[in-house]
mmCIF file of C-alpha atoms in Angstrom:
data_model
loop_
_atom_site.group_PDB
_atom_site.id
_atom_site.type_symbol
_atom_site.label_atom_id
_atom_site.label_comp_id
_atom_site.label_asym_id
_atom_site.label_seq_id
_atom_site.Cartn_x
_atom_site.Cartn_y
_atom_site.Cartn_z
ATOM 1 C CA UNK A 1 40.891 20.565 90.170
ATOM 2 C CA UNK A 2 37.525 20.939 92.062
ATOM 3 C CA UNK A 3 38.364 17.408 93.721
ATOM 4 C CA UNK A 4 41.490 20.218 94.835
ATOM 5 C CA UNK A 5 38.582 22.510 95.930
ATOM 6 C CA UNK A 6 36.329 20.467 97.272
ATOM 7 C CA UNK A 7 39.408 19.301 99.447
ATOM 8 C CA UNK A 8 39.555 23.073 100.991
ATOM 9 C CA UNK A 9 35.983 24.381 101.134
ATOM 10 C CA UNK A 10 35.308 22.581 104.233
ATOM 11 C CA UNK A 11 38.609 23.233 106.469
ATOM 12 C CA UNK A 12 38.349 26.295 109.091
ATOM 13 C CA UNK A 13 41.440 25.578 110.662
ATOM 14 C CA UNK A 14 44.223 28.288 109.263
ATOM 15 C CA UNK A 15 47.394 25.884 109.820
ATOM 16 C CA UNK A 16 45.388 22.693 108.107
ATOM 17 C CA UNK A 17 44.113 24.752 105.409
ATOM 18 C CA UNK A 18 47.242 26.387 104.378
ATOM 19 C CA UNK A 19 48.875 23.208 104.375
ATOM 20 C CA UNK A 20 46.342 21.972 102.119
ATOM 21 C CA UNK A 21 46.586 24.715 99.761
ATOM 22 C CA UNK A 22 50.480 24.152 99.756
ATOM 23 C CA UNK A 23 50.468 20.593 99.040
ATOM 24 C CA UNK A 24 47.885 21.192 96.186
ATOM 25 C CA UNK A 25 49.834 23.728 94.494
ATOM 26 C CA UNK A 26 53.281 21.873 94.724
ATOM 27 C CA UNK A 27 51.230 18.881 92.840
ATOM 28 C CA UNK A 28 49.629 21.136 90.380
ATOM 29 C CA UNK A 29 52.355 23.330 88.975
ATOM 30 C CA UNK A 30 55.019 20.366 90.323
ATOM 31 C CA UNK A 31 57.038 22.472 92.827
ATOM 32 C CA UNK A 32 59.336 21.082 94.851
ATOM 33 C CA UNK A 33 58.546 23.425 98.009
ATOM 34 C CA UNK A 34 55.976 26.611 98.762
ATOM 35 C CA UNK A 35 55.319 29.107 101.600
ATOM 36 C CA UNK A 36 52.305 31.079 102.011
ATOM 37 C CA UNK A 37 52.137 34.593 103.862
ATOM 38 C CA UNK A 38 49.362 36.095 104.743
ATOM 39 C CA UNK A 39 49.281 40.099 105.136
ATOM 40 C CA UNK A 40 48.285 41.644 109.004
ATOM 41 C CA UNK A 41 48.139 45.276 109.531
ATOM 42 C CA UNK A 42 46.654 48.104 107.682
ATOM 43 C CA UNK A 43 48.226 51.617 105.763
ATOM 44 C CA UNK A 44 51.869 52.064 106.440
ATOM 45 C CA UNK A 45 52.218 49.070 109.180
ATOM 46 C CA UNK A 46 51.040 46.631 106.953
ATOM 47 C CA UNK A 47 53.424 43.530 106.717
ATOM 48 C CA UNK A 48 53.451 39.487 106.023
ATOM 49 C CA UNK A 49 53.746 36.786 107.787
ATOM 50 C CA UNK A 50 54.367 33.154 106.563
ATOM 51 C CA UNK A 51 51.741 30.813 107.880
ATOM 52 C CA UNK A 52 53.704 28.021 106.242
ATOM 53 C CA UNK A 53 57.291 28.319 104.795
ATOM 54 C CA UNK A 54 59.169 25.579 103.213
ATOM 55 C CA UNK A 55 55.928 22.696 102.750
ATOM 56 C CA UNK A 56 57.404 19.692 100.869
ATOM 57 C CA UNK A 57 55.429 16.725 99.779
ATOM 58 C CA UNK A 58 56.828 15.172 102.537
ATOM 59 C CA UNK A 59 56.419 17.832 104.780
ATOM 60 C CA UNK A 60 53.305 16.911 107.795
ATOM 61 C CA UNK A 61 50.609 18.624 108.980
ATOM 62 C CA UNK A 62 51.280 17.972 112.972
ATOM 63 C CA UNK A 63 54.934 19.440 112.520
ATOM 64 C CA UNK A 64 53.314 22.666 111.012
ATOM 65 C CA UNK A 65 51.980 23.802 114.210
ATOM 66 C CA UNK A 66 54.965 24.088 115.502
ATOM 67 C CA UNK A 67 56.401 26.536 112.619
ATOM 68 C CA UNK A 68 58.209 30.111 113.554
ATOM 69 C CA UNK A 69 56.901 32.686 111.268
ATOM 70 C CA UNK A 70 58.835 34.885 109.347
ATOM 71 C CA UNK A 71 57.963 38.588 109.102
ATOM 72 C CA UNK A 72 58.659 40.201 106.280
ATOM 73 C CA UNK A 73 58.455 43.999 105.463
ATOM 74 C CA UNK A 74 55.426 44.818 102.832
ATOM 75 C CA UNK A 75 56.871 45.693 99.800
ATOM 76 C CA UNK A 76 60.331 44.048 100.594
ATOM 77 C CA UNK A 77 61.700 41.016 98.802
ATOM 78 C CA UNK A 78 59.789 39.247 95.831
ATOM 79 C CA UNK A 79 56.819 37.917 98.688
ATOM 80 C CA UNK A 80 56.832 41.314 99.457
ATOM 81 C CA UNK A 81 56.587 42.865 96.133
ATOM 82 C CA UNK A 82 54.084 40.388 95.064
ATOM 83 C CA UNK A 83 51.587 42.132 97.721
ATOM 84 C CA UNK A 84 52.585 45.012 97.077
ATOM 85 C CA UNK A 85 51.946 45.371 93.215
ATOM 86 C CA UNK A 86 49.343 42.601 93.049
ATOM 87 C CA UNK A 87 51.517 41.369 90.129
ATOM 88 C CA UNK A 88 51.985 37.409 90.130
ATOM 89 C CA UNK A 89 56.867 37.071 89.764
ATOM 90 C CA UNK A 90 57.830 34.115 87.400
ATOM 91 C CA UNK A 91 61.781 34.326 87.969
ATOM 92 C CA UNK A 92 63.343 31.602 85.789
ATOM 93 C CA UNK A 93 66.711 32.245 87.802
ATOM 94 C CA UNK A 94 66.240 33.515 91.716
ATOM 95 C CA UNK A 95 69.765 34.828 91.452
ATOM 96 C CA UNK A 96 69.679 36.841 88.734
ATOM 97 C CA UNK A 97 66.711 38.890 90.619
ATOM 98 C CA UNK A 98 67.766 42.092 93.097
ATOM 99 C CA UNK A 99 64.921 41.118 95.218
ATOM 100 C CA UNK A 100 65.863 37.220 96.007
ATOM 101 C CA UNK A 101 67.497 37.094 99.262
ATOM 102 C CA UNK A 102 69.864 34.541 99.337
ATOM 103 C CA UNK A 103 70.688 34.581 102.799
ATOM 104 C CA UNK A 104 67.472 32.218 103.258
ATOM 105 C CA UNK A 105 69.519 29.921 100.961
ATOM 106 C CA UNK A 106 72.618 30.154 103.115
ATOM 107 C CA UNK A 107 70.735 29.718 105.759
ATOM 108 C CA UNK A 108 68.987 26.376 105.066
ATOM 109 C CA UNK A 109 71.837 24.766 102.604
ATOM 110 C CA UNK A 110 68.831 24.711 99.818
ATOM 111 C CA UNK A 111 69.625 25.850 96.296
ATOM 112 C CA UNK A 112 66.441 28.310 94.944
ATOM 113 C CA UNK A 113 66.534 27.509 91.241
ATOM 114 C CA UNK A 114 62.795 28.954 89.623
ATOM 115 C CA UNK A 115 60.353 31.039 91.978
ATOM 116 C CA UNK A 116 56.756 31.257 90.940
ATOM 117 C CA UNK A 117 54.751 33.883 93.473
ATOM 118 C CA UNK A 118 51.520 34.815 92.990
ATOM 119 C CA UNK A 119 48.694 37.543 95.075
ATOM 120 C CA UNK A 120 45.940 35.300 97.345
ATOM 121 C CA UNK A 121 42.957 36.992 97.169
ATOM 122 C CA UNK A 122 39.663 36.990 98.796
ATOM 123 C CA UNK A 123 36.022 37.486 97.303
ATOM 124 C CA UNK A 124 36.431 41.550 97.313
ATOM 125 C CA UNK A 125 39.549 41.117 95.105
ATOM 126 C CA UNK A 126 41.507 42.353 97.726
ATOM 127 C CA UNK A 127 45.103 40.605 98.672
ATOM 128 C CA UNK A 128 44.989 38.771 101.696
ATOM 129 C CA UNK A 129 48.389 36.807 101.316
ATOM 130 C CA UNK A 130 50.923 35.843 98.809
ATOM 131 C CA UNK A 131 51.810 31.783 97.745
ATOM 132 C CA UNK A 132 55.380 31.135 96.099
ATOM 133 C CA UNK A 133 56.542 27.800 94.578
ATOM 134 C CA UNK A 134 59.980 27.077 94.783
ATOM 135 C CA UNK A 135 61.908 25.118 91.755
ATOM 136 C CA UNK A 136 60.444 22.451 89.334
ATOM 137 C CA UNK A 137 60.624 19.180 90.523
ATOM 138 C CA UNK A 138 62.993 16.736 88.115
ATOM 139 C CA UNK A 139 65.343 19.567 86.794
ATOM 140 C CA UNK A 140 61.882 20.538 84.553
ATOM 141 C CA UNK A 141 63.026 24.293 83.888
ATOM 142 C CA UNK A 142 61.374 27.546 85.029
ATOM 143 C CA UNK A 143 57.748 27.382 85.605
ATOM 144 C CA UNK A 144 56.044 28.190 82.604
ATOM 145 C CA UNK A 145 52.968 30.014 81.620
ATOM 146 C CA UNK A 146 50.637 26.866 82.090
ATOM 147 C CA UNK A 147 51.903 27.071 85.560
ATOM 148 C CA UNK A 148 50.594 30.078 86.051
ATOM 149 C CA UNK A 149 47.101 29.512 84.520
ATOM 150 C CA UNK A 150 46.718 26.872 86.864
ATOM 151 C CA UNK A 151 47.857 28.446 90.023
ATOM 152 C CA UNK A 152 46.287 31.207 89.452
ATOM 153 C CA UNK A 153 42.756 29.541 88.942
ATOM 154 C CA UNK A 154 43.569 27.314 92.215
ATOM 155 C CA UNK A 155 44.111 30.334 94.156
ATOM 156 C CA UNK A 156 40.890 32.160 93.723
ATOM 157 C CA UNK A 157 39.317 29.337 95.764
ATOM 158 C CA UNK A 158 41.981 29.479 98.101
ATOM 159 C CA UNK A 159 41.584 32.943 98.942
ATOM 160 C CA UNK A 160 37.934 32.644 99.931
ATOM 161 C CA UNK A 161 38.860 30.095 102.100
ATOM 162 C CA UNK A 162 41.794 31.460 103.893
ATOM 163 C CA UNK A 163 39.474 34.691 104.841
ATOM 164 C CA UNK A 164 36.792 32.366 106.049
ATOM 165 C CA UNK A 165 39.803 30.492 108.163
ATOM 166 C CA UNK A 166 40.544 34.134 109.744
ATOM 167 C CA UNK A 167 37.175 34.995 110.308
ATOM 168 C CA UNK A 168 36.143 32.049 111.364
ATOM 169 C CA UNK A 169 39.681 31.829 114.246
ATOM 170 C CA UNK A 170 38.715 35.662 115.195
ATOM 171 C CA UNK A 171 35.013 34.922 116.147
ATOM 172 C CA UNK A 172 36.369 31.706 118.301
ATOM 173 C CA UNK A 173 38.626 34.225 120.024
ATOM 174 C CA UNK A 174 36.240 36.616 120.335
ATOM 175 C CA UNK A 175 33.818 34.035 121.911
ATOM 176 C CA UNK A 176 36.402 32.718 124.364
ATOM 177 C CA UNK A 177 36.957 36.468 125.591
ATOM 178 C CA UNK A 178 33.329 36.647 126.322
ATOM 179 C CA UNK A 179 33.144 33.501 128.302
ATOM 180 C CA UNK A 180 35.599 34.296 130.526
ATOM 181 C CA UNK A 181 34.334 37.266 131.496
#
């Protein structure tokens, strides 16, 4: 795993780094697809956004620059819960849960099976985003509790750098702002 790490620590670019993480996680709990949404606003107008949604192990990194994000309401749907409680969602069966919105499925012909969604979060503890894994590769089953373990360990590094990724984009920003004036 800190070959994983290692991999990460370095990147400051939000859309290479999140791709990372993605492809790291699908190989460590053996997911066949994840998203990862960060969370913008504060108090009441706080909502997510996915930096990456659907990242396969075939997916590449130049065609996710060109991904539309989807906004999704804090506390809404199982990504949106996730932030919301801080609680990581192990759903065996997508369909059997009220807050799995299938019209993503209908959408995209793809057949959610197991979701595994977990909090991202930074140094502080607090939640800056939320990673899901979608379905077990080879007909495996639901993700199981070693799944968990080792997402969950993965994404304390990923956290830290995610918020270095932001802070790092804003300051670039913020310097370009001041140059052109």
């Amino acid at each position: 795993m800190m070959e994983l790490v290692r991999d990460i620590a370095q990147d400051l670019d939000l859309v290479s780094l999140c791709f990372k993480i993605l492809l790291n996680v699908g190989i460590l709990t053996n997911g066949d697809r994840c998203s990862l949404f960060l969370i913008f606003g504060s108090g009441d107008q706080r909502f997510l956004v996915s930096k990456l949604f659907d990242v396969t192990e075939n997916s590449q990194l130049t065609d996710m620059y060109e991904h539309k994000p989807i906004r999704i309401p804090y506390g809404k749907g199982i990504v949106g819960y996730v932030a919301e409680s801080g609680e990581t969602v192990n759903i065996p069966d997508a369909y059997q849960d009220e807050r799995f919105n299938k019209a993503i499925d209908m959408q995209t012909g793809f057949r959610t099976k197991s979701i595994l969604c977990m909090p991202v979060k930074n140094n502080q503890s607090e939640i800056v985003g939320v990673a899901q894994v979608i379905n077990k590769k080879d007909e495996e089953g639901p993700f199981t509790a070693n799944d968990e373990k080792i997402f969950e360990r993965y994404l304390t590094f990923c956290g830290i750098g995610i918020t270095n990724a932001l802070l790092f984009q804003s300051s670039v920003i913020m310097y370009k702002r001041s140059d052109s004036l």
